[in-house]
Structure formats: C-alpha cells, structure tokens
XYZ file of C-alpha atoms in Angstrom:
586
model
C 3.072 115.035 127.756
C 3.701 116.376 131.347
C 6.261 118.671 130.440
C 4.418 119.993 127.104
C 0.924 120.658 129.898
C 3.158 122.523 132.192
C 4.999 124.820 129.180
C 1.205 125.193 128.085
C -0.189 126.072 131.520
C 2.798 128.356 132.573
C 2.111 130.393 129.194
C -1.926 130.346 129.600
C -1.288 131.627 133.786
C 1.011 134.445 132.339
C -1.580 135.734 130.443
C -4.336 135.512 132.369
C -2.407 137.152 135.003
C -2.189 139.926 132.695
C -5.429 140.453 132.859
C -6.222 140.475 135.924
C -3.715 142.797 136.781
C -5.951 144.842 134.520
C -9.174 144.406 135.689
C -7.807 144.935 139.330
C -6.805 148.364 138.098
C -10.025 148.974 136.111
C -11.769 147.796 139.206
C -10.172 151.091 141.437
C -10.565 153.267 138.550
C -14.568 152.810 137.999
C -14.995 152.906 141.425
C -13.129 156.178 142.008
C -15.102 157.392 138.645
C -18.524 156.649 140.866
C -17.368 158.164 143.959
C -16.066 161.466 142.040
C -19.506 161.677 139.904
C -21.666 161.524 142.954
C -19.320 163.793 144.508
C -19.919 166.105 141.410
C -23.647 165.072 141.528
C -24.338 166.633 145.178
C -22.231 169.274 145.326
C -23.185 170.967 141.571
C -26.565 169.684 142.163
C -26.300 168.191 138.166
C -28.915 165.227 137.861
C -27.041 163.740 135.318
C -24.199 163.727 136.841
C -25.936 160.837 138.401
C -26.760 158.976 135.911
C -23.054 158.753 134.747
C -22.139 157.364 138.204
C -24.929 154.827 138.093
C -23.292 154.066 135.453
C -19.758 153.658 136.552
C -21.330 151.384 139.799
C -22.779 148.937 137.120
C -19.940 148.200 135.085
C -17.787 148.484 138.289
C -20.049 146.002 139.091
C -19.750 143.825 135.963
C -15.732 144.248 136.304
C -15.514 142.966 139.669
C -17.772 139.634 138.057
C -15.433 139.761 135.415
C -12.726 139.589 138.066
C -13.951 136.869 140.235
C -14.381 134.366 137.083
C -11.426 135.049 136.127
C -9.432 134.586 139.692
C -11.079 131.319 139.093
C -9.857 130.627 136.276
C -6.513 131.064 137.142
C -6.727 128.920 140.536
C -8.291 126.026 137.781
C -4.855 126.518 135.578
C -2.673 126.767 138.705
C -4.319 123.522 139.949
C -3.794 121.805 136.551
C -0.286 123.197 135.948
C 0.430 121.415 139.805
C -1.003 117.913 138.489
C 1.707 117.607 135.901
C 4.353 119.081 138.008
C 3.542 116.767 140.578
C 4.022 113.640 137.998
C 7.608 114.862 137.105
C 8.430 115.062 140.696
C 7.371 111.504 141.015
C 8.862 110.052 138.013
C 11.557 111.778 139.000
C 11.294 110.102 142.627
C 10.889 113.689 144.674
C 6.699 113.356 145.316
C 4.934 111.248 147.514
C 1.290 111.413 147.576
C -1.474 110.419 150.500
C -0.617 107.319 151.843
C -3.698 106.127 153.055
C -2.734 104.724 156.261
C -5.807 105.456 157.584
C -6.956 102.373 155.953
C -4.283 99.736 157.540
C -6.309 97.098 158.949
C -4.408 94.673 160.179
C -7.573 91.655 160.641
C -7.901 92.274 156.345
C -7.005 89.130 154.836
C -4.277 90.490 152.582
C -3.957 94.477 152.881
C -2.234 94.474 156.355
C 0.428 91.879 155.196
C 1.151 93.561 151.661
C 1.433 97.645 152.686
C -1.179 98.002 150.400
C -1.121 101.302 153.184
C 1.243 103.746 154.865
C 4.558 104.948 153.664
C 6.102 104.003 150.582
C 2.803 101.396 149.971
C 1.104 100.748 146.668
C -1.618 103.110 147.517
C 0.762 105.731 147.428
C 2.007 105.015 144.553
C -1.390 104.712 143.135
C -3.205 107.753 144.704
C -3.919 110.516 142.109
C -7.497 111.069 144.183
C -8.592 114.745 145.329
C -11.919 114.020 147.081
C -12.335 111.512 150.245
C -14.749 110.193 147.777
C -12.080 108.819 145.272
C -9.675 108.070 148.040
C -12.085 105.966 149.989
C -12.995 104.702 146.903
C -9.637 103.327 146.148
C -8.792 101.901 149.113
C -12.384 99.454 148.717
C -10.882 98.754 145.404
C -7.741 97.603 146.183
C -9.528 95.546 149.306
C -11.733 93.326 147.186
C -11.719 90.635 144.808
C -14.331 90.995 141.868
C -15.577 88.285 139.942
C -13.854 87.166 136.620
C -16.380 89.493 133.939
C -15.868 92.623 136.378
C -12.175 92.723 136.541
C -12.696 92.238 132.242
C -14.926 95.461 132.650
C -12.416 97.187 134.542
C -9.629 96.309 132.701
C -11.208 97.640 129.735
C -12.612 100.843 131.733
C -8.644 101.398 133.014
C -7.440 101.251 129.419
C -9.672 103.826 127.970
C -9.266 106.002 130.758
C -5.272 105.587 130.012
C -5.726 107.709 126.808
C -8.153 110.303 127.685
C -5.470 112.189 129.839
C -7.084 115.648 129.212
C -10.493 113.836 130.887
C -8.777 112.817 133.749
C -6.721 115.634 134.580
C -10.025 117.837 134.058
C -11.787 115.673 136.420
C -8.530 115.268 139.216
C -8.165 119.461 139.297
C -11.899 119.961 139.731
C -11.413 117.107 142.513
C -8.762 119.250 144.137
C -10.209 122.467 143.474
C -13.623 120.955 145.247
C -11.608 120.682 148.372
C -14.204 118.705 150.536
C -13.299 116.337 153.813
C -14.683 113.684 154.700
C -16.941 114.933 157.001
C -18.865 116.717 154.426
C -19.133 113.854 152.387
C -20.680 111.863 155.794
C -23.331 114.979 156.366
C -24.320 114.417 152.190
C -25.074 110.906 153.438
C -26.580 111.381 156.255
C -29.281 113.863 154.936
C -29.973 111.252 152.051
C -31.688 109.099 155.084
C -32.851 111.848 157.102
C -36.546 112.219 157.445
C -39.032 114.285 155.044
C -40.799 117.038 156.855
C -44.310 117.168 155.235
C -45.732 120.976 155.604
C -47.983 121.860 157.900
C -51.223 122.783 156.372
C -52.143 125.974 158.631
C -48.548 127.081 157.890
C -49.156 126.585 154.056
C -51.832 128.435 154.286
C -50.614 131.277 156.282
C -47.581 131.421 153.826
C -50.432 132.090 150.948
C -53.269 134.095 152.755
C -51.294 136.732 155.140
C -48.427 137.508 151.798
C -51.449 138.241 150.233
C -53.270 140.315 152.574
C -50.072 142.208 152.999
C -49.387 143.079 149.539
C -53.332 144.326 148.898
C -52.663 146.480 152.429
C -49.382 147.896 150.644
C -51.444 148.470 147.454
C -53.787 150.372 149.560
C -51.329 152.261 151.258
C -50.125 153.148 148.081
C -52.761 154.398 146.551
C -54.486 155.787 149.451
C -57.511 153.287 149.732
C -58.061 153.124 153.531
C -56.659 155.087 155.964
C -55.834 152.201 157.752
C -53.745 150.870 154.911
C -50.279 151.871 156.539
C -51.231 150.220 159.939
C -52.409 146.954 158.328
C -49.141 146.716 156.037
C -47.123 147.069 159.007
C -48.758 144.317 160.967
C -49.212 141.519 158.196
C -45.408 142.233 157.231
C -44.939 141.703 161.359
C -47.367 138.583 161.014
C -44.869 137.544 158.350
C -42.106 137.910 160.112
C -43.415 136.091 162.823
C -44.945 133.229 160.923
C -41.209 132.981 159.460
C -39.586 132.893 162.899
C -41.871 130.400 163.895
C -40.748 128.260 160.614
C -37.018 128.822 161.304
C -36.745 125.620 163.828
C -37.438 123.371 161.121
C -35.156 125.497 158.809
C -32.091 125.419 161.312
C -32.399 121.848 162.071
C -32.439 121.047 158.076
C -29.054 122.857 157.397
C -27.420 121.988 160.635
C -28.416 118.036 158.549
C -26.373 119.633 155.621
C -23.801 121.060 157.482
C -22.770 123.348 154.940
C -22.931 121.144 152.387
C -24.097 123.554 149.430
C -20.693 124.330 148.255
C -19.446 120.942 148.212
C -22.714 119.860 146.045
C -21.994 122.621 143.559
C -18.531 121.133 143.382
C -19.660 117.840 142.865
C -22.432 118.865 139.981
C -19.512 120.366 138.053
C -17.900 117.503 138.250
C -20.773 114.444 137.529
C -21.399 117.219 134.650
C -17.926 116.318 132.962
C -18.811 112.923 133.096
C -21.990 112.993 131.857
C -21.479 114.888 129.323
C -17.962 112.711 128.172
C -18.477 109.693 125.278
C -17.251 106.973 126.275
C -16.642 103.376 125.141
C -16.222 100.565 127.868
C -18.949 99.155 128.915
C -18.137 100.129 133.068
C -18.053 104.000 132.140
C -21.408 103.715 130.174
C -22.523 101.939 133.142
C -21.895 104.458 135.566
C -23.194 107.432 133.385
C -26.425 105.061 133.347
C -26.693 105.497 136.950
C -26.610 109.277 136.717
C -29.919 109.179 134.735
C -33.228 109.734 136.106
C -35.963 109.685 133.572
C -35.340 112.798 131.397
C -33.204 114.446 133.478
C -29.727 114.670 134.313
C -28.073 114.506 137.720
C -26.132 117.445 137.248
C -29.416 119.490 137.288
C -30.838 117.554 139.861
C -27.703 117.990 142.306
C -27.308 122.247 141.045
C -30.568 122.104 141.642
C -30.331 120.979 145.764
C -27.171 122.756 145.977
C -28.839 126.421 145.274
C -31.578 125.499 147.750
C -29.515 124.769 150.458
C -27.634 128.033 149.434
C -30.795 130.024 149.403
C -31.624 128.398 152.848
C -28.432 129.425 154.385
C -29.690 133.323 154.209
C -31.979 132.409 156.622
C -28.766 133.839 159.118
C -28.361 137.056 156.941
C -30.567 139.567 158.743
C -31.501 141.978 155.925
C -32.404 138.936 153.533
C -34.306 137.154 156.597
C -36.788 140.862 157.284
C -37.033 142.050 153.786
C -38.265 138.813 152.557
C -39.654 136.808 154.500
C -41.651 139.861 155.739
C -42.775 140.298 152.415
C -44.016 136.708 151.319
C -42.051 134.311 153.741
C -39.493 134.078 151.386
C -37.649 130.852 153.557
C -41.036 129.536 154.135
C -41.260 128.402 150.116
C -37.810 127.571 149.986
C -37.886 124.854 152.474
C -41.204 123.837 151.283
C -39.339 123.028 147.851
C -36.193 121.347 148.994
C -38.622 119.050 151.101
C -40.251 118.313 147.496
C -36.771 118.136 146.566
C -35.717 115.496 149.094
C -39.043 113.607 148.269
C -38.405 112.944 144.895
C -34.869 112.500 144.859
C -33.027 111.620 148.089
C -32.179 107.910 147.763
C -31.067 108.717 144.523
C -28.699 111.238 145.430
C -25.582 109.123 147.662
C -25.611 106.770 144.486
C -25.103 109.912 141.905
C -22.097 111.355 144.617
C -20.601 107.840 144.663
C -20.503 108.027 141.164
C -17.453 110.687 141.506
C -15.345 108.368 143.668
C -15.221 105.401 140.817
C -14.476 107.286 138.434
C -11.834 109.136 140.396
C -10.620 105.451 141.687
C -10.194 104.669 138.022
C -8.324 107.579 137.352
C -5.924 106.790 139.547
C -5.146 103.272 138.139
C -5.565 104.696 134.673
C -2.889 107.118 135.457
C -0.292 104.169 136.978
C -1.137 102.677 133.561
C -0.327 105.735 131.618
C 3.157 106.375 133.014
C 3.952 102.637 132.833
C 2.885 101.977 128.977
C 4.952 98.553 129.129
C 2.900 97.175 132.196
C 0.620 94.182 130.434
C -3.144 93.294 131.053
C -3.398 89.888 132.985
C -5.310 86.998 130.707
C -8.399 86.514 133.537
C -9.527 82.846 133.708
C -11.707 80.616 135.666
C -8.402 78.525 137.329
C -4.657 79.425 135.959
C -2.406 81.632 137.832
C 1.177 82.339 136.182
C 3.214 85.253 135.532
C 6.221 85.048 132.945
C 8.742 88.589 134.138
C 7.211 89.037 137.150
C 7.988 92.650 138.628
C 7.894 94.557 141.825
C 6.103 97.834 140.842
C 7.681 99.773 143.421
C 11.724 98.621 142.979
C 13.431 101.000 141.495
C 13.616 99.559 137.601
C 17.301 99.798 136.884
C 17.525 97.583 140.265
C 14.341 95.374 138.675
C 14.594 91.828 139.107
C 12.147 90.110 137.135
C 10.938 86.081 137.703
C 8.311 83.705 136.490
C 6.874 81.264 137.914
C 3.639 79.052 137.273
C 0.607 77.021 139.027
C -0.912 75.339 136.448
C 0.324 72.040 136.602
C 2.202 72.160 140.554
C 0.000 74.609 142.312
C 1.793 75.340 145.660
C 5.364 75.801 146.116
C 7.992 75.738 149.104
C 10.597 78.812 148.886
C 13.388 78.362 150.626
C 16.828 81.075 150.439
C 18.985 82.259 152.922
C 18.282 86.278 154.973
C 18.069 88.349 152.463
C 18.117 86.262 149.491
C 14.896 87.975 148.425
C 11.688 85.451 149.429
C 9.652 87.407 151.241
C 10.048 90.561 148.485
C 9.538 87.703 146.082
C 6.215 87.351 148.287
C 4.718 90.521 147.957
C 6.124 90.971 144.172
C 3.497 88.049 143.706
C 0.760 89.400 146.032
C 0.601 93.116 145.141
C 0.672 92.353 141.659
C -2.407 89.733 142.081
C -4.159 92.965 144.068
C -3.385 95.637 140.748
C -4.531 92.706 138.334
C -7.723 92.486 140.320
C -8.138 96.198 140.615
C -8.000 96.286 137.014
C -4.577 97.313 136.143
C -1.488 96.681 134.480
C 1.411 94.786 135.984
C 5.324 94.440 135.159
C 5.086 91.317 133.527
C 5.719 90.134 129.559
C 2.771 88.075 130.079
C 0.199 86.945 133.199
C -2.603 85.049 134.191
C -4.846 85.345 136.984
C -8.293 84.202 138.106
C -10.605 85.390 140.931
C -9.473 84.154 143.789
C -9.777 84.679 147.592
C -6.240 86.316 148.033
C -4.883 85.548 152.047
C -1.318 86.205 153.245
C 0.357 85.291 156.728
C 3.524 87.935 156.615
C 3.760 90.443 159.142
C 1.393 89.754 161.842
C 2.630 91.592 165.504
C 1.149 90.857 169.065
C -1.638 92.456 170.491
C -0.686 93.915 174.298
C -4.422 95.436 173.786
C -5.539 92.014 173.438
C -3.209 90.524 175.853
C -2.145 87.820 172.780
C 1.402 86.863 171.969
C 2.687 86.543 168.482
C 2.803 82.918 168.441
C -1.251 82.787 169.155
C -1.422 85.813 166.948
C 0.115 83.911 163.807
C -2.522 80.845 164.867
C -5.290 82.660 164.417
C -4.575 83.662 160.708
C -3.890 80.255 159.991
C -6.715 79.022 161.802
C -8.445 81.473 159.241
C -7.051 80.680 156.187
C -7.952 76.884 156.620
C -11.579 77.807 157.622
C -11.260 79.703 154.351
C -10.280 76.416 152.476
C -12.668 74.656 153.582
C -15.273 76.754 152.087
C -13.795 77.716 148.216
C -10.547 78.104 146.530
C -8.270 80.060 147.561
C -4.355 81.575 147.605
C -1.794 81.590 149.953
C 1.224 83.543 150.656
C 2.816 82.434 153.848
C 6.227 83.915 154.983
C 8.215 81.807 157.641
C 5.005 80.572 159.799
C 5.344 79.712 163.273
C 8.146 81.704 164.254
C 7.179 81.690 167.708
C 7.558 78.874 168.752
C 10.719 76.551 168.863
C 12.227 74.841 165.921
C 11.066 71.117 166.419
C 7.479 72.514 166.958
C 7.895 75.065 164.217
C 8.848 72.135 161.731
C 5.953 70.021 163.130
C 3.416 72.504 162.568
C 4.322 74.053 159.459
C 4.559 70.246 157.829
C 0.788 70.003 159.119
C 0.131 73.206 157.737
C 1.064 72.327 154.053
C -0.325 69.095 154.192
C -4.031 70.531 155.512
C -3.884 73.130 152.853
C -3.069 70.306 150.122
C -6.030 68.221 151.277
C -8.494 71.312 150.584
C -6.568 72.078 147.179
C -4.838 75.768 147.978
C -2.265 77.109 145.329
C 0.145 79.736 146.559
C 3.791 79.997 148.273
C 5.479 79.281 151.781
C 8.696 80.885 152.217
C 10.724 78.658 155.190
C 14.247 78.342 156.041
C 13.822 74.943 157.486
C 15.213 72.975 154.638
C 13.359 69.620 156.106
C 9.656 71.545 155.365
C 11.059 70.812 152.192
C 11.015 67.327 151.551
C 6.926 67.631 151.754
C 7.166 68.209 147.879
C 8.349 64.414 147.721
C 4.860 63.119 148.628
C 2.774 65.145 146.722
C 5.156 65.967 143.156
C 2.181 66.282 141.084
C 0.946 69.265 143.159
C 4.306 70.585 144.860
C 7.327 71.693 143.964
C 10.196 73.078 145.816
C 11.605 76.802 144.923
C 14.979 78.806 146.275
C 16.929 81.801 145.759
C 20.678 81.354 145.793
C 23.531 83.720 147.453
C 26.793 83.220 146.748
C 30.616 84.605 148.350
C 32.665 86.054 145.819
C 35.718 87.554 146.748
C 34.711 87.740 150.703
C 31.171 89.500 149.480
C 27.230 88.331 149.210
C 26.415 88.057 145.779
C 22.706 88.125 145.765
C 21.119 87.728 141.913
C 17.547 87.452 143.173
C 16.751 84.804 140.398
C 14.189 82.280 140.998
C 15.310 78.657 140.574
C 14.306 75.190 141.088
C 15.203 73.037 144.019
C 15.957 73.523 147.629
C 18.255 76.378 148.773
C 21.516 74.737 149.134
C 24.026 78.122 150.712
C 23.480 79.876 153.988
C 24.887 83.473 154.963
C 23.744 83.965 158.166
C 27.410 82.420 160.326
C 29.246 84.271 157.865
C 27.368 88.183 157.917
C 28.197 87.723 161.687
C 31.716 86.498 161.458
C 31.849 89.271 158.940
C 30.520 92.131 161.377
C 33.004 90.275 164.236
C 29.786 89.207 166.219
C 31.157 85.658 166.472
C-alpha cells in the first residue's frame, strides 16, 4: 500500500508541478499585459485602453489565487507522499520518529522502568503524531490503565482505524501541515479560562451614534447640505479614530491571550472537519464526534468561526486597515464586541473540541502499529486472568524473535532465575510493554493473550539521586515501599528485576525473601528476576501460588549458547567465571 501511495503521489506532484510552472508564467505575463496597457492608456490618452488593463489586474489577480491554492496543494501531496516514504524507511529500519523523552518520568510507576520514552522506546516506535496535541496525547495513553469496557472500546476504535488508512493519513498530513508547538496549543487553553470583557455601554454607544453622525456629515458633504459638512466629517472620522484608539488596550491585551493563535485554529477546524464529517462504526469514534456537537451546530463552524475573528483582530497592527475603518464605523470596535459574544457562548466548550484532535491522532498512531503488524492479536480483556501463549518483544528484530508463554491463572507470581545475559530482564519488559500496548488498545505479538485491568508497577532501572542526596540502595526502597502500599490497597502486578542490589548478599537474600512473602500475603501476580538461587526455594511454601521459572545457557564448543526459551525450574548453569576466564580477566 505504501509503495502504490508514493507511485500515486509522485505522479499527482508531477503534474501539478506542471501547472504551476504555468500559472507562474501566466502570472508575469498578465502582469506585464497591465503594466504595458496602462502604459498605452497614459501615453495615447485611449480610455479603453484602460479598461483592458483593469482587466488584465483582475485575472492577474484571480491567477495569483489560482496559484496560491494550488502551491498548497502541492505542499498537501508532498506531505502525504513523505508519510508513506517515511513507513518504508522504517520497515525498512532507516526512520526513527520523535522519541518522546520529554515524557521520561522516572517517579511513574511503570514508564521510567520500561523506556516507554527516549531512544529506541516504544513510543518511538509508536509515534505517527504531527501536533503536540496527538503526541501529548499518546504519551497519557500509554501512562494509564483504563478500566476493562474502555480498553474493549479502544480495541475496537484501533481496529477500525487499522483499515481506514486513507482517513488516517488525511488526518496525520493535515497534522503536519498544521505545524503548531506546544506553546500555541497552551495560549488556546489559556484563553478558554481567560475572563469575558462585557462592553462598556458609553463605548457601545459611541460605536453606534458618532459612525452615524459621520456618515450623515459625509452625505452632506456630498451633496452639499451644510457648508460645514466637510469640517464635521473630518472630526467624527477623528472622533472615530480616537474612540478606536481608546478601545485598542482591550484589543491588544485579547490577542497578546491568543498569541497568534488564528492560524493554528484554522488548522485545527480543517482538521475536526474530517472527522466530523467521517462515518464511523466503534462506539469510541462516535463518541468523540458526539463531543464535537453543540446543539445544531458543528464545531468546525464554531472554531472557523473564532479563528477569522482573531484574524480580523490582528489588523488592528495594519495601519491603513486600522484609519480607514475604524475611522469610518470603528471597524475593531464590533469585532471584539463579537468574539467577546463569541467567547461567551462557547469558551469552555472549545479546549474539549481541540482535545478532540489529539485522540484521534493518539489512535492513529496505534492503528497504524496495527496496520503494519496484521499478525499482532487483540488481548481477551477479563476481570482476573493474565496469560500470553507466543509472547513477543515488539521491538526485536523478528528474524531474531524469541517467542514464550507463560500463565497466572492457576500460580500467579513466579521467580526467574538465568545466568547474565540469559535473557530475564528482556523477558521482563517483553511482558510489561506488551501489558502497556494491550491496555492502550493495541495489538501484541502473541498467538493468543489475556489481560485484565490492572495497576501495572515495575522495580527495573531505578538510579540514585545526587539532587536528592539518596543512594541507590534507599532509592530501590522507596519503590518497594510503594508497590506494597499499592497492595495493600487493590490488585496489582509486579515486575521486579534483581531487587536489592545495593546492599550485600546475605541482606539482599533476607530482604528479597521478605519481599515475596509480603507481596504473597496481599495476593500480587507478576515476576522477580534474581540470581540468588536460594530466593528460590520460596516457591516450596506457597506451590499453589508460586512457581519457579529460568532461562538456560549452555557451552558448546568453548561458546554461550543462549536459546532464550522459557522453562520450568530453577536455573541450574552459570556463565559469569567462564566470560571472564574467556576475556583472560581471571
């Protein structure tokens, strides 16, 4: 499909290139014609001659319209044709998009642990986003755990939006081509609080009255009522002028709210317009297109609407607009007066309708990881069962794939043991990231999985805090001190990599043995990875809840043989004394 859009788009961009070579050249040509008639108009003294060049202006005019729309219309197709190139490049493992590091949080009960963020991270590898709305957007979405019926809805929304790849890449190039940052996005939200600035009645009626006085004085000037007439024109279109200048405070103050915000709002209506005006199926999608509704009206009107105010408002700065109108009938006077109305009747309602954009693009980014992986399977959700049958890492190379199952419904925590580099802790995060995407709504590498909502907490890669003047050791208490807290409130699951490393080995023993055991008294399923083979014999006391897990390495012909396959038991080979006999450490 990728490679049939970019043929498509190439052809379409050759052609339209065409002509706008040919417009370009039309453009000079017209406007030469009008230059050379009005040339010929003034120096033969022909009237008509004039005419003919008003003519040539106008459709210069009308070519240069025709010119613009069409520019645009190439950027949209060069935009478009970049989408698909950029998902060759990445099936092809030469693209990286944004990876969201902005979002590492290293307090977040699972995203810090997981490189959910940064370089080579799931994010990454998820982000097809174009707005800080969408990106934002799935960042939140990859932080939280829905309940079980709104992971079903998303599911379902994810899988519809898997098909429609003509919607989505519609909707990502009008993302990208609406170019906004952030900080537009937080001046849209901060004018939805901002106050309402009710008129002032003697200015409303100074906007009315001295207009009006100045256009009967202009009428009389005219027509040579009064011989005053001339003198009273000029000072009620000064009066005008001044009553404007007086009025330009509040103006000024209003857009420095917006911040030059009408572009990105016309942006923005183009694209809540698309999805309005899309059918859809899932219940999530008809959802959201409910919350763009406001009695009979749409929010693309609403939002075009706001965004050509704030335009209009803008001209307050051009100096020709600001004295010809507002001289005239205080042009910038009405136009505030109606984006006030504006704000009145729709400003709470407006964050929710730009918010709108970032789901949607949030879901097009997990419908298009489901899209290029069509073998990826929908978890089962449940109230309790967790197991995956073919459990894959999403971002191992496939060809170097290693797939495992494993299952909590009848032991629900296990003890992983295997020697460095045997493959626990990728095991780990093959379990947790996939638990994340099945939340999220999305597919996962597995022949078949079950999930349920569950408070998701990992204990992998924790560091010490010099800002905080805390050590690792106290560092890695704290999260556990957390996650039991956690327990002791609801269900939840663990991933725990090699606890207590900070400490020494009798102590680390110890305390990880109390660890398991507290977690077993408040029911937690999930996984520790140790190397301390005595952790191990923990399972003994509690078999109908615990069971021991290990991955194997084996020397064959003077080489590590890792297979990465789960299996039952305790790890029985070590590699560490011979990697450093083999490197001549020892």
């Amino acid at each position: 499909m990728y490679i049939k859009q970019i043929e498509q788009q190439k052809a379409l961009i050759k052609k339209l290139s065409s002509q706008k070579v040919f417009l370009s050249s039309l453009r000079l040509l017209l406007l030469a014609t009008a230059v050379y008639l009005f040339y010929l108009m003034m120096y033969q003294r022909n009237e008509s001659l004039g005419w003919w060049a008003f003519a040539a202006v106008v459709a210069f005019i009308i070519a240069v319209n025709l010119y613009m729309k069409l520019q645009s219309k190439v950027k949209y197709h060069q935009t478009l044709l970049q989408i698909n190139q950029d998902e060759i490049d990445f099936l092809n493992g030469n693209k990286t998009f944004d990876n969201g590091k902005e979002f590492s949080n290293p307090q977040h009960a699972y995203s810090y642990d997981l490189d959910l963020f940064g370089n080579n991270s799931i994010f990454q590898f998820l982000n097809r986003t174009g707005t800080s709305l969408g990106k934002n957007q799935l960042a939140q979405d990859l932080q939280n755990i829905p309940e079980r019926k709104s992971i079903e809805n998303r599911q379902e929304v994810v899988k519809e939006l898997s098909e429609m790849i003509d919607f989505r890449q519609h909707f990502q190039t009008l993302a990208h081509l609406a170019n906004t940052t952030e900080k537009e996005d937080q001046a849209i939200e901060h004018w939805t609080t901002s106050a309402i600035d009710k008129s002032n009645k003697i200015h409303l009626i100074a906007a009315v009255l001295i207009p009006l006085l100045f256009f009967i004085s202009l009428a009389a000037m005219i027509f040579d009522w009064h011989h005053l007439a001339t003198r009273l024109t000029m000072f009620f279109f000064s009066i005008n002028l001044l009553c404007a200048g007086l009025m330009s405070q509040n103006i000024l103050k209003e857009i420095g709210k917006s911040d030059k915000i009408a572009n990105s709002l016309q942006q923005y209506a183009k694209m809540i317009q698309v999805f309005e005006s899309t059918q859809f199926q899932s219940v999530g999608l008809k959802a959201l297109q409910t919350q763009l509704k406001k009695q009979d009206e749409s929010a693309t009107s609403i939002v075009n609407e706001l965004a050509n105010l704030f335009e209009k408002l803008n001209t307050v700065a051009n100096l020709f607009i600001f004295i010809a109108f507002n001289g005239t009938f205080q042009y910038h006077f009405w136009v505030y007066r109606k984006l006030q109305h504006w704000k009145q009747q729709n400003q709470h309602s407006l964050w929710q309708w730009i918010q709108v954009i970032g789901k949607v693009e949030s879901f097009n980014s997990l419908a298009n990881y489901a899209y290029n992986n069509e073998t990826y399977q929908y978890p089962q959700v449940t109230d309790d069962a967790i197991h995956f049958t073919d459990l894959g890492h999403p971002l191992i190379d496939p060809a170097k794939r290693v797939r495992n199952s494993i299952d909590f419904s009848q032991q629900t925590f296990f003890i992983l043991t295997g020697s460095n580099m045997s493959g626990k802790s990728t095991f780990l995060r093959t379990v947790g990231i996939n638990m994340v995407l099945s939340y999220a709504g999305a597919p996962i590498d597995a022949s078949r999985a079950v999930v349920c909502s569950m408070p998701l907490w990992v204990s992998m890669r924790l560091t010490d805090s010099l800002s905080d003047s805390e050590s690792y050791f106290f560092a890695e208490v704290k999260r556990l001190k957390q996650i039991v807290t956690e327990a002791t409130k609801q269900p939840i699951f663990v991933l725990l990599d090699e606890i207590l490393k900070g400490t020494n080995s009798d102590d680390k023993k110890t305390g990880t043995v109390g660890v398991i055991e507290k977690l077993h008294q408040y029911g937690v399923k999930g996984i520790i990875a140790t190397h301390d083979l005595e952790v191990c014999n923990t399972t003994t006391l509690y078999p109908q809840s615990m069971a021991n897990k290990c991955f194997e390495v084996e020397i064959i012909n003077n080489e590590l043989h890792f297979d990465y396959t789960l299996k039952e038991g305790i790890c029985q080979n070590k590699n560490a004394t011979f990697i450093m006999k083999k490197m001549e450490i020892i």
